[in-house]
PDB file of C-alpha atoms in Angstrom:
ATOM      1  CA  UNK C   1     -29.691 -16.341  12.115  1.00  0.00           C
ATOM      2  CA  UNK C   2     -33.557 -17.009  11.923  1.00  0.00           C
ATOM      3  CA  UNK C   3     -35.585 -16.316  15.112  1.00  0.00           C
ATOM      4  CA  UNK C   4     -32.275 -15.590  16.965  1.00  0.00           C
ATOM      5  CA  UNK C   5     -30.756 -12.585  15.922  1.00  0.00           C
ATOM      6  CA  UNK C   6     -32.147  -8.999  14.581  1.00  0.00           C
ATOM      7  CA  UNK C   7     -29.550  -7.069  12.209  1.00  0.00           C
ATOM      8  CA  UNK C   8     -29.208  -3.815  10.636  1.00  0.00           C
ATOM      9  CA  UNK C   9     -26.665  -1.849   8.899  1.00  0.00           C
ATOM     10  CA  UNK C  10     -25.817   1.829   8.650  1.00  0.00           C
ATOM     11  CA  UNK C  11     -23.249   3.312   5.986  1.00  0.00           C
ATOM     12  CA  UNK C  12     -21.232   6.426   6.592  1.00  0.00           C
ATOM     13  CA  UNK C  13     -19.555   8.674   3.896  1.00  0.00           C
ATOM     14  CA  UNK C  14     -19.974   5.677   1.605  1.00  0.00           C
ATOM     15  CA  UNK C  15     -16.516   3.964   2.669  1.00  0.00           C
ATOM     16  CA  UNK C  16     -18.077   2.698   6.073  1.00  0.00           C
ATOM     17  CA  UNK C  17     -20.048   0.078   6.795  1.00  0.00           C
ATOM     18  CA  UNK C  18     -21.470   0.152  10.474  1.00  0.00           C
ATOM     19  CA  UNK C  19     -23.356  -3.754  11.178  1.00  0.00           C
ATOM     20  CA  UNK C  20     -25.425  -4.577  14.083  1.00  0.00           C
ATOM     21  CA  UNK C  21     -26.245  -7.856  15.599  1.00  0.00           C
ATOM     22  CA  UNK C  22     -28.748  -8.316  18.155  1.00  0.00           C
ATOM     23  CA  UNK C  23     -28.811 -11.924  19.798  1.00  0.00           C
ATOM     24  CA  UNK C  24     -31.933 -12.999  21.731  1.00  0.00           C
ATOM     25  CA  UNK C  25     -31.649 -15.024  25.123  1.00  0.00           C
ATOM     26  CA  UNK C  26     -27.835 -14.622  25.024  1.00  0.00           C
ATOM     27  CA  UNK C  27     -27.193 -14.927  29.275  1.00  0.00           C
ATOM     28  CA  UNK C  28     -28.614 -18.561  28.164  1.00  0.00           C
ATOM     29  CA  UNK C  29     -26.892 -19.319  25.594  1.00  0.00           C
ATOM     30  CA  UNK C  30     -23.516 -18.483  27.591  1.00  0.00           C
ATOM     31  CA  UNK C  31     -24.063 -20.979  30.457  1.00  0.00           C
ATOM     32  CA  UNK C  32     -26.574 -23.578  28.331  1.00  0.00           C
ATOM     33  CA  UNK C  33     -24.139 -23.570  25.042  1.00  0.00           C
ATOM     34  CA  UNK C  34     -21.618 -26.170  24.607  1.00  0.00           C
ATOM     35  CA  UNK C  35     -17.969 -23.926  22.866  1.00  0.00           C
ATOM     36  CA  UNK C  36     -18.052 -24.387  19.809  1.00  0.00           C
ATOM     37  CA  UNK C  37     -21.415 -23.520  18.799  1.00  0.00           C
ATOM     38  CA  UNK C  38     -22.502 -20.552  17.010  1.00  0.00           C
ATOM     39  CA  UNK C  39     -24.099 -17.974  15.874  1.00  0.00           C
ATOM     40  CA  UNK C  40     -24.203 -16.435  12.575  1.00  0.00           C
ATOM     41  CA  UNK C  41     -25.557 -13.700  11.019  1.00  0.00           C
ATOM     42  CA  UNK C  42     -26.792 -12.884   7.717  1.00  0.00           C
ATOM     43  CA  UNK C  43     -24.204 -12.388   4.647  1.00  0.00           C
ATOM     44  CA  UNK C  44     -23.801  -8.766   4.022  1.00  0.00           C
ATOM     45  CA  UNK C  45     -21.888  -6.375   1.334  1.00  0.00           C
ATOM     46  CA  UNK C  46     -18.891  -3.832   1.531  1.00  0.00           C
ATOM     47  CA  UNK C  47     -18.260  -2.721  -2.008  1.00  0.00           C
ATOM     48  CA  UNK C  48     -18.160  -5.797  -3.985  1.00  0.00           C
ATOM     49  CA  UNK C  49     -17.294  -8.004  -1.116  1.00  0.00           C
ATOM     50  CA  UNK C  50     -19.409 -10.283   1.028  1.00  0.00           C
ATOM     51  CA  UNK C  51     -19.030 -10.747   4.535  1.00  0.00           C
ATOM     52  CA  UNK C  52     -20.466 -12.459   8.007  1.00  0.00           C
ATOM     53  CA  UNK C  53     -20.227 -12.816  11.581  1.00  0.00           C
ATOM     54  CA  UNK C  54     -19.535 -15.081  13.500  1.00  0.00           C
ATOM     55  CA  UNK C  55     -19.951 -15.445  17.492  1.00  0.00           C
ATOM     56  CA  UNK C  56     -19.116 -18.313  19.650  1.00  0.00           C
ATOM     57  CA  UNK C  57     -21.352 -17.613  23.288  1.00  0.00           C
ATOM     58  CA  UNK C  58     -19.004 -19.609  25.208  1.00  0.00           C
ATOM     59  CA  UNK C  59     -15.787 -19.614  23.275  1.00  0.00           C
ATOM     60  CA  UNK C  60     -15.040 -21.113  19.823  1.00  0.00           C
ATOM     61  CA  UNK C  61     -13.411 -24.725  21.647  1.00  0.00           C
ATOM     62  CA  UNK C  62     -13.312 -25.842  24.974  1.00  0.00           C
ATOM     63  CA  UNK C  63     -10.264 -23.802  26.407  1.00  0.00           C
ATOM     64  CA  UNK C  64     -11.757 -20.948  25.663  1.00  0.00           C
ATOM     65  CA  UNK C  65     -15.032 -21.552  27.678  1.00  0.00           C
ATOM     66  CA  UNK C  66     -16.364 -18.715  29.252  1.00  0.00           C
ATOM     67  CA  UNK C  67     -15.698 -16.221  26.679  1.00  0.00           C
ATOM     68  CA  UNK C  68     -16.849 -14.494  23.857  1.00  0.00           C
ATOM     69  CA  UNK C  69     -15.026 -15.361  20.666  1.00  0.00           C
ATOM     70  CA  UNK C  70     -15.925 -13.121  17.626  1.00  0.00           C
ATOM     71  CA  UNK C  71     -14.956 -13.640  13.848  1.00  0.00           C
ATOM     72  CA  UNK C  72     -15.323 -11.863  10.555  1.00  0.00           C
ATOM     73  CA  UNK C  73     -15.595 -14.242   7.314  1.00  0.00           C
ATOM     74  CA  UNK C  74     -14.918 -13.213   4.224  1.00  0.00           C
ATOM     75  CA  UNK C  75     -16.771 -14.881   1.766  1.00  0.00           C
ATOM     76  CA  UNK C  76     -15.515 -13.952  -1.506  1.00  0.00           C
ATOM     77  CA  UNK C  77     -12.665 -15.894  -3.522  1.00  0.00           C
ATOM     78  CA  UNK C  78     -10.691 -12.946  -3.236  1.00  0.00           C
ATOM     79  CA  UNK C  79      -8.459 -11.410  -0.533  1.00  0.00           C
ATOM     80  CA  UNK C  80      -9.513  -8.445   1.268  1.00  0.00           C
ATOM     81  CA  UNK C  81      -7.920  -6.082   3.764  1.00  0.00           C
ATOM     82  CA  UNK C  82      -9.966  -4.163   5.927  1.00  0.00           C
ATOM     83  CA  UNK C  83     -10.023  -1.785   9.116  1.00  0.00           C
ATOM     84  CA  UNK C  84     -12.141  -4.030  11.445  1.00  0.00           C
ATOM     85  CA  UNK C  85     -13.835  -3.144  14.754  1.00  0.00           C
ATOM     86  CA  UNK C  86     -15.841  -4.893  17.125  1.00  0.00           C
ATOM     87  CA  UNK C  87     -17.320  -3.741  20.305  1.00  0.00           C
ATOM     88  CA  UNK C  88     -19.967  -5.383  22.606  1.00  0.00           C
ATOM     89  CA  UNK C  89     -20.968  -3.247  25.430  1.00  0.00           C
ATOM     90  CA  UNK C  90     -18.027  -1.712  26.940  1.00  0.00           C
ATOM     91  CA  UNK C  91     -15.309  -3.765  25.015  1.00  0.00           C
ATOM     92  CA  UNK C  92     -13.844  -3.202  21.673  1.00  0.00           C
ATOM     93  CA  UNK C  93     -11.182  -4.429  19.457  1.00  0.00           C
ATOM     94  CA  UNK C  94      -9.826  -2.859  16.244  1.00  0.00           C
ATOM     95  CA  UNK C  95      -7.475  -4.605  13.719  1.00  0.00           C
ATOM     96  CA  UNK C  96      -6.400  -3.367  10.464  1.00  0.00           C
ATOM     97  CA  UNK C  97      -6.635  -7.383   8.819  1.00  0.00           C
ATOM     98  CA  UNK C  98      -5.708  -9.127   5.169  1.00  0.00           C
ATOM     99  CA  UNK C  99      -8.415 -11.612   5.287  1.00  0.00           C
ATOM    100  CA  UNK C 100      -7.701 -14.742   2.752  1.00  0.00           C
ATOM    101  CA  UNK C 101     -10.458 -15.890   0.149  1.00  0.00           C
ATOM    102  CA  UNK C 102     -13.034 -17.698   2.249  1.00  0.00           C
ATOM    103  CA  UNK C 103     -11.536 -17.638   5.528  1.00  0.00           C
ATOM    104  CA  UNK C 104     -11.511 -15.499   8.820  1.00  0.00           C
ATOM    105  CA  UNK C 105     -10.451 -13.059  11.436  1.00  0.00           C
ATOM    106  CA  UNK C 106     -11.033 -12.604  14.700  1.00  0.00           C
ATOM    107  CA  UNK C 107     -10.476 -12.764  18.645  1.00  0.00           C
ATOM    108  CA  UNK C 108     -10.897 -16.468  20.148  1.00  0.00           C
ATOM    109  CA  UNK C 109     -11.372 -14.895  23.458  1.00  0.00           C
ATOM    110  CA  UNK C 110     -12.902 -10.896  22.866  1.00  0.00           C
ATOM    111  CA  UNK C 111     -14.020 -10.729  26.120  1.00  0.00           C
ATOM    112  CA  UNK C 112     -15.496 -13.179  29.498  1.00  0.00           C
ATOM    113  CA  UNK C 113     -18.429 -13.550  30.777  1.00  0.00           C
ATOM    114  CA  UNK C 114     -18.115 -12.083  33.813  1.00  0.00           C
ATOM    115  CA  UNK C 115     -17.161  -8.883  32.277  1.00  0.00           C
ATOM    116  CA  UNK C 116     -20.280  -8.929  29.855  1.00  0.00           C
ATOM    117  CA  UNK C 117     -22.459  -9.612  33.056  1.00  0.00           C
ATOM    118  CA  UNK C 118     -20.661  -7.243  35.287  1.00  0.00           C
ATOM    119  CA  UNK C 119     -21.175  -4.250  32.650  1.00  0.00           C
ATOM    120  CA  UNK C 120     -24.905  -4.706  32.169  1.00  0.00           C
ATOM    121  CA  UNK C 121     -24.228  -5.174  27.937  1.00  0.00           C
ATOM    122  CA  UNK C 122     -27.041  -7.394  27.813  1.00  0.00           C
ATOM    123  CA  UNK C 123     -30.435  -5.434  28.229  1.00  0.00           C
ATOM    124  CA  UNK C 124     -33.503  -5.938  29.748  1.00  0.00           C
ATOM    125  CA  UNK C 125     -34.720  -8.892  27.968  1.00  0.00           C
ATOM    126  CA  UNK C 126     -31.155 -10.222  28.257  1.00  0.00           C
ATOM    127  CA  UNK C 127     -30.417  -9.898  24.711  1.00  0.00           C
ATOM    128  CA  UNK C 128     -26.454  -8.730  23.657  1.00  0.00           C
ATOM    129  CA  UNK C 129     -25.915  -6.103  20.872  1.00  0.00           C
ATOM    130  CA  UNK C 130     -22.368  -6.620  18.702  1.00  0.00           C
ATOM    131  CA  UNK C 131     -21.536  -3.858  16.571  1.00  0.00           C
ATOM    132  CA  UNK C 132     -18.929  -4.420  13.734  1.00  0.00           C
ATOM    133  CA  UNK C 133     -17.636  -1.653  11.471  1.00  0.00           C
ATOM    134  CA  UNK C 134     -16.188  -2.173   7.881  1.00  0.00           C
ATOM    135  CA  UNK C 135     -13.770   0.506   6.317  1.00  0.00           C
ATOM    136  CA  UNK C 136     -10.866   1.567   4.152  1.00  0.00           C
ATOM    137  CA  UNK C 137     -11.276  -1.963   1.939  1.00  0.00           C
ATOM    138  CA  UNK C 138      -9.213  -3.539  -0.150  1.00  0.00           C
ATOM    139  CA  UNK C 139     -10.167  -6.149  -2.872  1.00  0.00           C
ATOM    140  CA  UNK C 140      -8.242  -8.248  -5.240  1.00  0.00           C
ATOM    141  CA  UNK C 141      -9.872  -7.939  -8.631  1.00  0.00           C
ATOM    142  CA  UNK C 142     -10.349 -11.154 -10.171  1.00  0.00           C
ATOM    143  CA  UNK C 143     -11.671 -11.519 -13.848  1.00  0.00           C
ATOM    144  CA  UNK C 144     -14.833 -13.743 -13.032  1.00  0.00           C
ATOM    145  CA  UNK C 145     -17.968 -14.233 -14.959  1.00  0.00           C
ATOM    146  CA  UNK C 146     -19.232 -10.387 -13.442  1.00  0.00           C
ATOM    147  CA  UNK C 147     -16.454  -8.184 -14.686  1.00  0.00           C
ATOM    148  CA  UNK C 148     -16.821 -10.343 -18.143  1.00  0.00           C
ATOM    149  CA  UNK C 149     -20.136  -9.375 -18.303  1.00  0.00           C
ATOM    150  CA  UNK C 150     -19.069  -5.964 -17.322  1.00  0.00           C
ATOM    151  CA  UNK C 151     -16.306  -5.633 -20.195  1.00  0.00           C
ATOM    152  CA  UNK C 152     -19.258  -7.181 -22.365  1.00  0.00           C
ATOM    153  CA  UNK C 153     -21.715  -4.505 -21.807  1.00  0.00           C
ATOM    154  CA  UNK C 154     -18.755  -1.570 -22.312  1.00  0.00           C
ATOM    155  CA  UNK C 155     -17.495  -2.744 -25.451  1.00  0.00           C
ATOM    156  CA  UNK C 156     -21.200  -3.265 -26.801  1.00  0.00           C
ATOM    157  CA  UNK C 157     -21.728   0.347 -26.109  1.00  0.00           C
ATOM    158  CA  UNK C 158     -18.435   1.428 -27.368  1.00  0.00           C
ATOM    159  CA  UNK C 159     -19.558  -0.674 -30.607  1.00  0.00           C
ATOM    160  CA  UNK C 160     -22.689   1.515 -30.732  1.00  0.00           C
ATOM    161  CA  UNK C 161     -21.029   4.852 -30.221  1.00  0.00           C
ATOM    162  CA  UNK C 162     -18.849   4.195 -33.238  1.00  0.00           C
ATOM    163  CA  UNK C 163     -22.033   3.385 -35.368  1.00  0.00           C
ATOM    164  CA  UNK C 164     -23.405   6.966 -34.307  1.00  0.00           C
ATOM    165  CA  UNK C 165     -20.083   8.501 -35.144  1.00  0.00           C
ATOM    166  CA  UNK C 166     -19.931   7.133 -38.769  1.00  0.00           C
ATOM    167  CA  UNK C 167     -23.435   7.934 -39.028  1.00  0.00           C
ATOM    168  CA  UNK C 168     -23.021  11.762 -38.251  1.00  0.00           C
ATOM    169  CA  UNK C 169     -19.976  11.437 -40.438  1.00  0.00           C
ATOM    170  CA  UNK C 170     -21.570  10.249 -43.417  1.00  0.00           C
ATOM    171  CA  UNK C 171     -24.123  13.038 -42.936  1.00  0.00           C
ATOM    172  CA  UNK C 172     -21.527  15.695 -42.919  1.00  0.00           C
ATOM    173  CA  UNK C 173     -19.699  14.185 -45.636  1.00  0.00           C
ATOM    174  CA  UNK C 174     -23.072  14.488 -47.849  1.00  0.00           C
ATOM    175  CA  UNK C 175     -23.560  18.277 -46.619  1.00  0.00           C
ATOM    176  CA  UNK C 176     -19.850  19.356 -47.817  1.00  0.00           C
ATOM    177  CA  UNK C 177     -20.364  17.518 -51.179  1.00  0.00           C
ATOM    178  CA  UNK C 178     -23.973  19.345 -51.755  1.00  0.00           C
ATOM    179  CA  UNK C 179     -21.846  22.351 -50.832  1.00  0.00           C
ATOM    180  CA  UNK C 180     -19.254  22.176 -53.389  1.00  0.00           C
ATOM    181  CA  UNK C 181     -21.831  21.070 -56.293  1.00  0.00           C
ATOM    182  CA  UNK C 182     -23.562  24.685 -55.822  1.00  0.00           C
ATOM    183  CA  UNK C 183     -22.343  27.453 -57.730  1.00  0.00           C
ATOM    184  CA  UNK C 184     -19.298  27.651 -59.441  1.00  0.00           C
ATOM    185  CA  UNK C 185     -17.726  30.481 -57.737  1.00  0.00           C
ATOM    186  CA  UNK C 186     -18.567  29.182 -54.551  1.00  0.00           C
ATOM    187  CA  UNK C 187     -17.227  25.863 -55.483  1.00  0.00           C
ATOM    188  CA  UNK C 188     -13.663  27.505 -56.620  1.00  0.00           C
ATOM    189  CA  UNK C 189     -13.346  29.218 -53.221  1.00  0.00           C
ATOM    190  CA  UNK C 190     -14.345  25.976 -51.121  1.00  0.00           C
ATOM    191  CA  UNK C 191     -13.245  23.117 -53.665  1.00  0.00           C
ATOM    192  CA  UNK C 192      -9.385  23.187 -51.827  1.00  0.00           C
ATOM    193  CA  UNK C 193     -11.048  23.513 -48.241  1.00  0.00           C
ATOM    194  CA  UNK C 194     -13.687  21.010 -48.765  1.00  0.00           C
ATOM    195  CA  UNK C 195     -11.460  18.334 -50.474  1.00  0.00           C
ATOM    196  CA  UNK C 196      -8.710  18.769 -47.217  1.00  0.00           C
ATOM    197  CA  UNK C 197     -12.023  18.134 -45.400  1.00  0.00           C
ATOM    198  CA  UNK C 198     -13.230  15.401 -47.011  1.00  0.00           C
ATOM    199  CA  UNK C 199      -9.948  13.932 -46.721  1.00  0.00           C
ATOM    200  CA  UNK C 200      -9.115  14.234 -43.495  1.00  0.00           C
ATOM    201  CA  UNK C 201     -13.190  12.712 -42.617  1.00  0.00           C
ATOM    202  CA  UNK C 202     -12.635   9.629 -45.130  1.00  0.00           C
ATOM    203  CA  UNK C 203      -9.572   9.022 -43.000  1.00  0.00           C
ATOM    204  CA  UNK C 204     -11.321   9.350 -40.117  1.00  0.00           C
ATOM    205  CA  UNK C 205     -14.522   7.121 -41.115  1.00  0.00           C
ATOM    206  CA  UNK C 206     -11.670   4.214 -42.066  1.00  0.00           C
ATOM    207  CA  UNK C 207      -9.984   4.611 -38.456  1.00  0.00           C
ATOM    208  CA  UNK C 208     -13.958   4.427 -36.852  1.00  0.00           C
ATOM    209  CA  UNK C 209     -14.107   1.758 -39.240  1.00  0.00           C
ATOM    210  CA  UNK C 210     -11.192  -0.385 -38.279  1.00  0.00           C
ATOM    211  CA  UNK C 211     -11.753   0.541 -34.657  1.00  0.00           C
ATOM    212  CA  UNK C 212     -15.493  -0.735 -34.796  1.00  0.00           C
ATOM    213  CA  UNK C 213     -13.720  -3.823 -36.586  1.00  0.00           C
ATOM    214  CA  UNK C 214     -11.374  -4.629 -33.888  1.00  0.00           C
ATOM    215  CA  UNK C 215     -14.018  -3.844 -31.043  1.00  0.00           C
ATOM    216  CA  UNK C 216     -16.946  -6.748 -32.457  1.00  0.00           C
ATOM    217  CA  UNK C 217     -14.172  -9.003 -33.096  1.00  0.00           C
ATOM    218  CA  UNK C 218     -12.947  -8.855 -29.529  1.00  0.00           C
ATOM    219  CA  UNK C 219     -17.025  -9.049 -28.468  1.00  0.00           C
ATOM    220  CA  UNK C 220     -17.431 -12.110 -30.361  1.00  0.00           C
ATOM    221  CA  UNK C 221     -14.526 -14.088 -29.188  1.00  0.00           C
ATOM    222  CA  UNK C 222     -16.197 -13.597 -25.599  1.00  0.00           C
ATOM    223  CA  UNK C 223     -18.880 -15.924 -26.309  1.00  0.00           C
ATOM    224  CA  UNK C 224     -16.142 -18.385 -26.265  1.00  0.00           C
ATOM    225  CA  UNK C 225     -14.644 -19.677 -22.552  1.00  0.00           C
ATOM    226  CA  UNK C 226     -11.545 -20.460 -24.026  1.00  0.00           C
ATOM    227  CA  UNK C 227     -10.635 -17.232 -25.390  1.00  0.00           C
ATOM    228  CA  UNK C 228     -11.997 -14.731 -22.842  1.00  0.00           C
ATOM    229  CA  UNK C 229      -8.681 -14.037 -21.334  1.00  0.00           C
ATOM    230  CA  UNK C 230      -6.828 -13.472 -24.185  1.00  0.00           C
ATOM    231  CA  UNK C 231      -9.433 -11.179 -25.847  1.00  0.00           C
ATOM    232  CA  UNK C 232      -9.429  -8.858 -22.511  1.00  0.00           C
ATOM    233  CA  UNK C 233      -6.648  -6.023 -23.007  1.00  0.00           C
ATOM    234  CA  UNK C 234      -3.918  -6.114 -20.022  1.00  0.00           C
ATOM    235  CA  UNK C 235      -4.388  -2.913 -17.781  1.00  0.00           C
ATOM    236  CA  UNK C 236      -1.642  -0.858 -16.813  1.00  0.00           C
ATOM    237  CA  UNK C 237      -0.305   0.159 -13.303  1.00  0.00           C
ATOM    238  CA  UNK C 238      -0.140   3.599 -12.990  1.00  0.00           C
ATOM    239  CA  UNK C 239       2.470   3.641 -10.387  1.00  0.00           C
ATOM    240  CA  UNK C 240       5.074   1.316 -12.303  1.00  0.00           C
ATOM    241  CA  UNK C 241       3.645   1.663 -15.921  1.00  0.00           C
ATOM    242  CA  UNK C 242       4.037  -2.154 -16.098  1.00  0.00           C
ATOM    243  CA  UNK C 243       1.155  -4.014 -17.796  1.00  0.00           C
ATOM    244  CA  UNK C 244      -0.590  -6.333 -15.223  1.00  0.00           C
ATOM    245  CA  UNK C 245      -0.336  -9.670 -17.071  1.00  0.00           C
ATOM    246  CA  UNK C 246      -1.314 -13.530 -15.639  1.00  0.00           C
ATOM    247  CA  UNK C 247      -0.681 -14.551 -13.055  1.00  0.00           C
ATOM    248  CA  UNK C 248       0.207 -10.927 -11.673  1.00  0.00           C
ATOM    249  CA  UNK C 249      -2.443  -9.889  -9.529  1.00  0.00           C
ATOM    250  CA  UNK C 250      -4.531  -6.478  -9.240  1.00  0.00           C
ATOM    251  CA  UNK C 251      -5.989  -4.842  -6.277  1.00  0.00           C
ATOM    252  CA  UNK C 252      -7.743  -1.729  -6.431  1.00  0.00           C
ATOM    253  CA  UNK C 253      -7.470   1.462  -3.971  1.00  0.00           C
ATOM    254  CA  UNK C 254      -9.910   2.877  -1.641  1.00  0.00           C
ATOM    255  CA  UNK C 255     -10.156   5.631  -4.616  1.00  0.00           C
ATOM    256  CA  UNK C 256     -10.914   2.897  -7.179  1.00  0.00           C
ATOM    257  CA  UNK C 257      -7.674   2.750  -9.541  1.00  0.00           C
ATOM    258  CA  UNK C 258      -6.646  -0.497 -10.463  1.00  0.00           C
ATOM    259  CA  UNK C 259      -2.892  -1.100  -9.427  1.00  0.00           C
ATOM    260  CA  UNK C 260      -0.753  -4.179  -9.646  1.00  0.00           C
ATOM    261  CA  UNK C 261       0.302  -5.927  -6.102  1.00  0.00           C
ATOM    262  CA  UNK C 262       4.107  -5.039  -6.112  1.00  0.00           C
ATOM    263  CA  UNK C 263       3.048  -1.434  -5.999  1.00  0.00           C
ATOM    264  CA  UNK C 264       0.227  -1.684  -3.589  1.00  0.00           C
ATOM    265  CA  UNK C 265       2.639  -1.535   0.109  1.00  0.00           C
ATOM    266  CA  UNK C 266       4.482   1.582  -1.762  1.00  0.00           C
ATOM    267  CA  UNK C 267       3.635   4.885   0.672  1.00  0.00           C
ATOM    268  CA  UNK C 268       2.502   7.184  -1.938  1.00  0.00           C
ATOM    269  CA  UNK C 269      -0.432   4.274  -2.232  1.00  0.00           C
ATOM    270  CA  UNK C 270      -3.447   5.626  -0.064  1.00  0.00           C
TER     271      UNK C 270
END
């Protein structure tokens, strides 16, 4: 929040996110601050998730007045589910939370004010630090404009790999043929080897071929809306084998496998 707060973030071992808020004038803004109002902080990333904070100086509504409530807002149309903790000064709270698409979680009343004042968290210049820390997430995949994009740019290089395949291929094909028009003797002892060669390449070039086919005909029918989900093959789970078809939904694991919902509370799922 401009000219209120300082933040900063720290990540650890890549799976945690450790976010600090530091709120100016805050022993003020306890007794002076009708509940209700708050303060946010800036909108910052775990994985491909957005997130905020929310904290209510004297309590999110009027029967919580004179404490602390603290919320984290997930700001993505997707669910999430997270390890959350929060700790300012002395207190802390830890949840392990499925947040819905743009919603919340939190503690209406984290802690009083009495408690923050008896327990010196606010420092010299009366300003409170909350710490929040982000780990072990969960988020629903959803096939939006990025992952199109995404699929887009994969097939477009699968597209080109195919063109340097045939390419090579074509070479090789023109090396073996030079090879059997030189010398007669030489040609009688590779003409049988070659031709299985030859064969087995031609083959190959027609599969590249059809392959390639298949591949820009899928790219093109992104460029139209319409046809985007049906051009995008269905994964499959690897737990249940089952293809993840509409309206099934996908979540993927700390470890980054896509897996279908039904499979995602089973206990071999880390």
């Amino acid at each position: 929040m401009p000219g209120i707060t300082e933040e900063w973030k720290i990540f650890r071992d890549g799976q945690q996110l450790e976010y600090f808020i530091k709120i100016s004038g805050f022993e003020n803004k306890m007794q002076t601050w009708r509940p209700g109002r708050e303060v946010w902080s800036k909108v910052f990333c775990h994985g491909e998730s957005e997130f905020s904070v929310d904290i209510y100086p004297n309590g999110n509504e009027k029967r919580n007045k004179k404490h602390i409530s603290v919320y984290l807002v997930n700001r993505n149309d997707w669910d999430v589910k997270v390890h959350v903790n929060f700790s300012i000064g002395r207190h802390y709270r830890k949840e392990y939370h499925k947040i819905g698409a743009n919603s919340s979680m939190g503690w209406e009343r984290f802690c009083e004010h009495q408690d923050i004042l008896a327990d010196t968290a606010l420092d010299a210049e009366g300003k409170l630090t909350t710490t929040v820390t982000i780990s072990a997430i969960w988020e629903e995949v959803i096939c939006d404009g990025k992952v199109t994009k995404k699929l887009l740019e994969e097939t477009k290089e699968d597209v080109e790999d195919l063109k340097s395949e045939i390419t090579d291929l074509k070479k090789e094909i023109k090396s073996l043929t030079s090879k059997t028009e030189s010398g007669r003797k030489e040609t009688k002892k590779m003409l049988p080897e070659t031709q299985n060669e030859l064969t087995c390449l031609r083959s190959e070039v027609a599969d590249l071929k059809d392959d390639m086919k298949t591949l820009l005909s899928q790219f093109k029918s992104f460029g139209n809306t319409s046809n985007r989900a049906s051009s995008i093959p269905c994964p499959e789970c690897p737990i249940c084998f089952e293809e993840m078809k509409p309206p099934m939904r996908i979540v993927q694991c700390k470890a980054g496998h896509l897996i279908c919902s039904i499979c995602q509370s089973k206990p071999e799922v880390i």
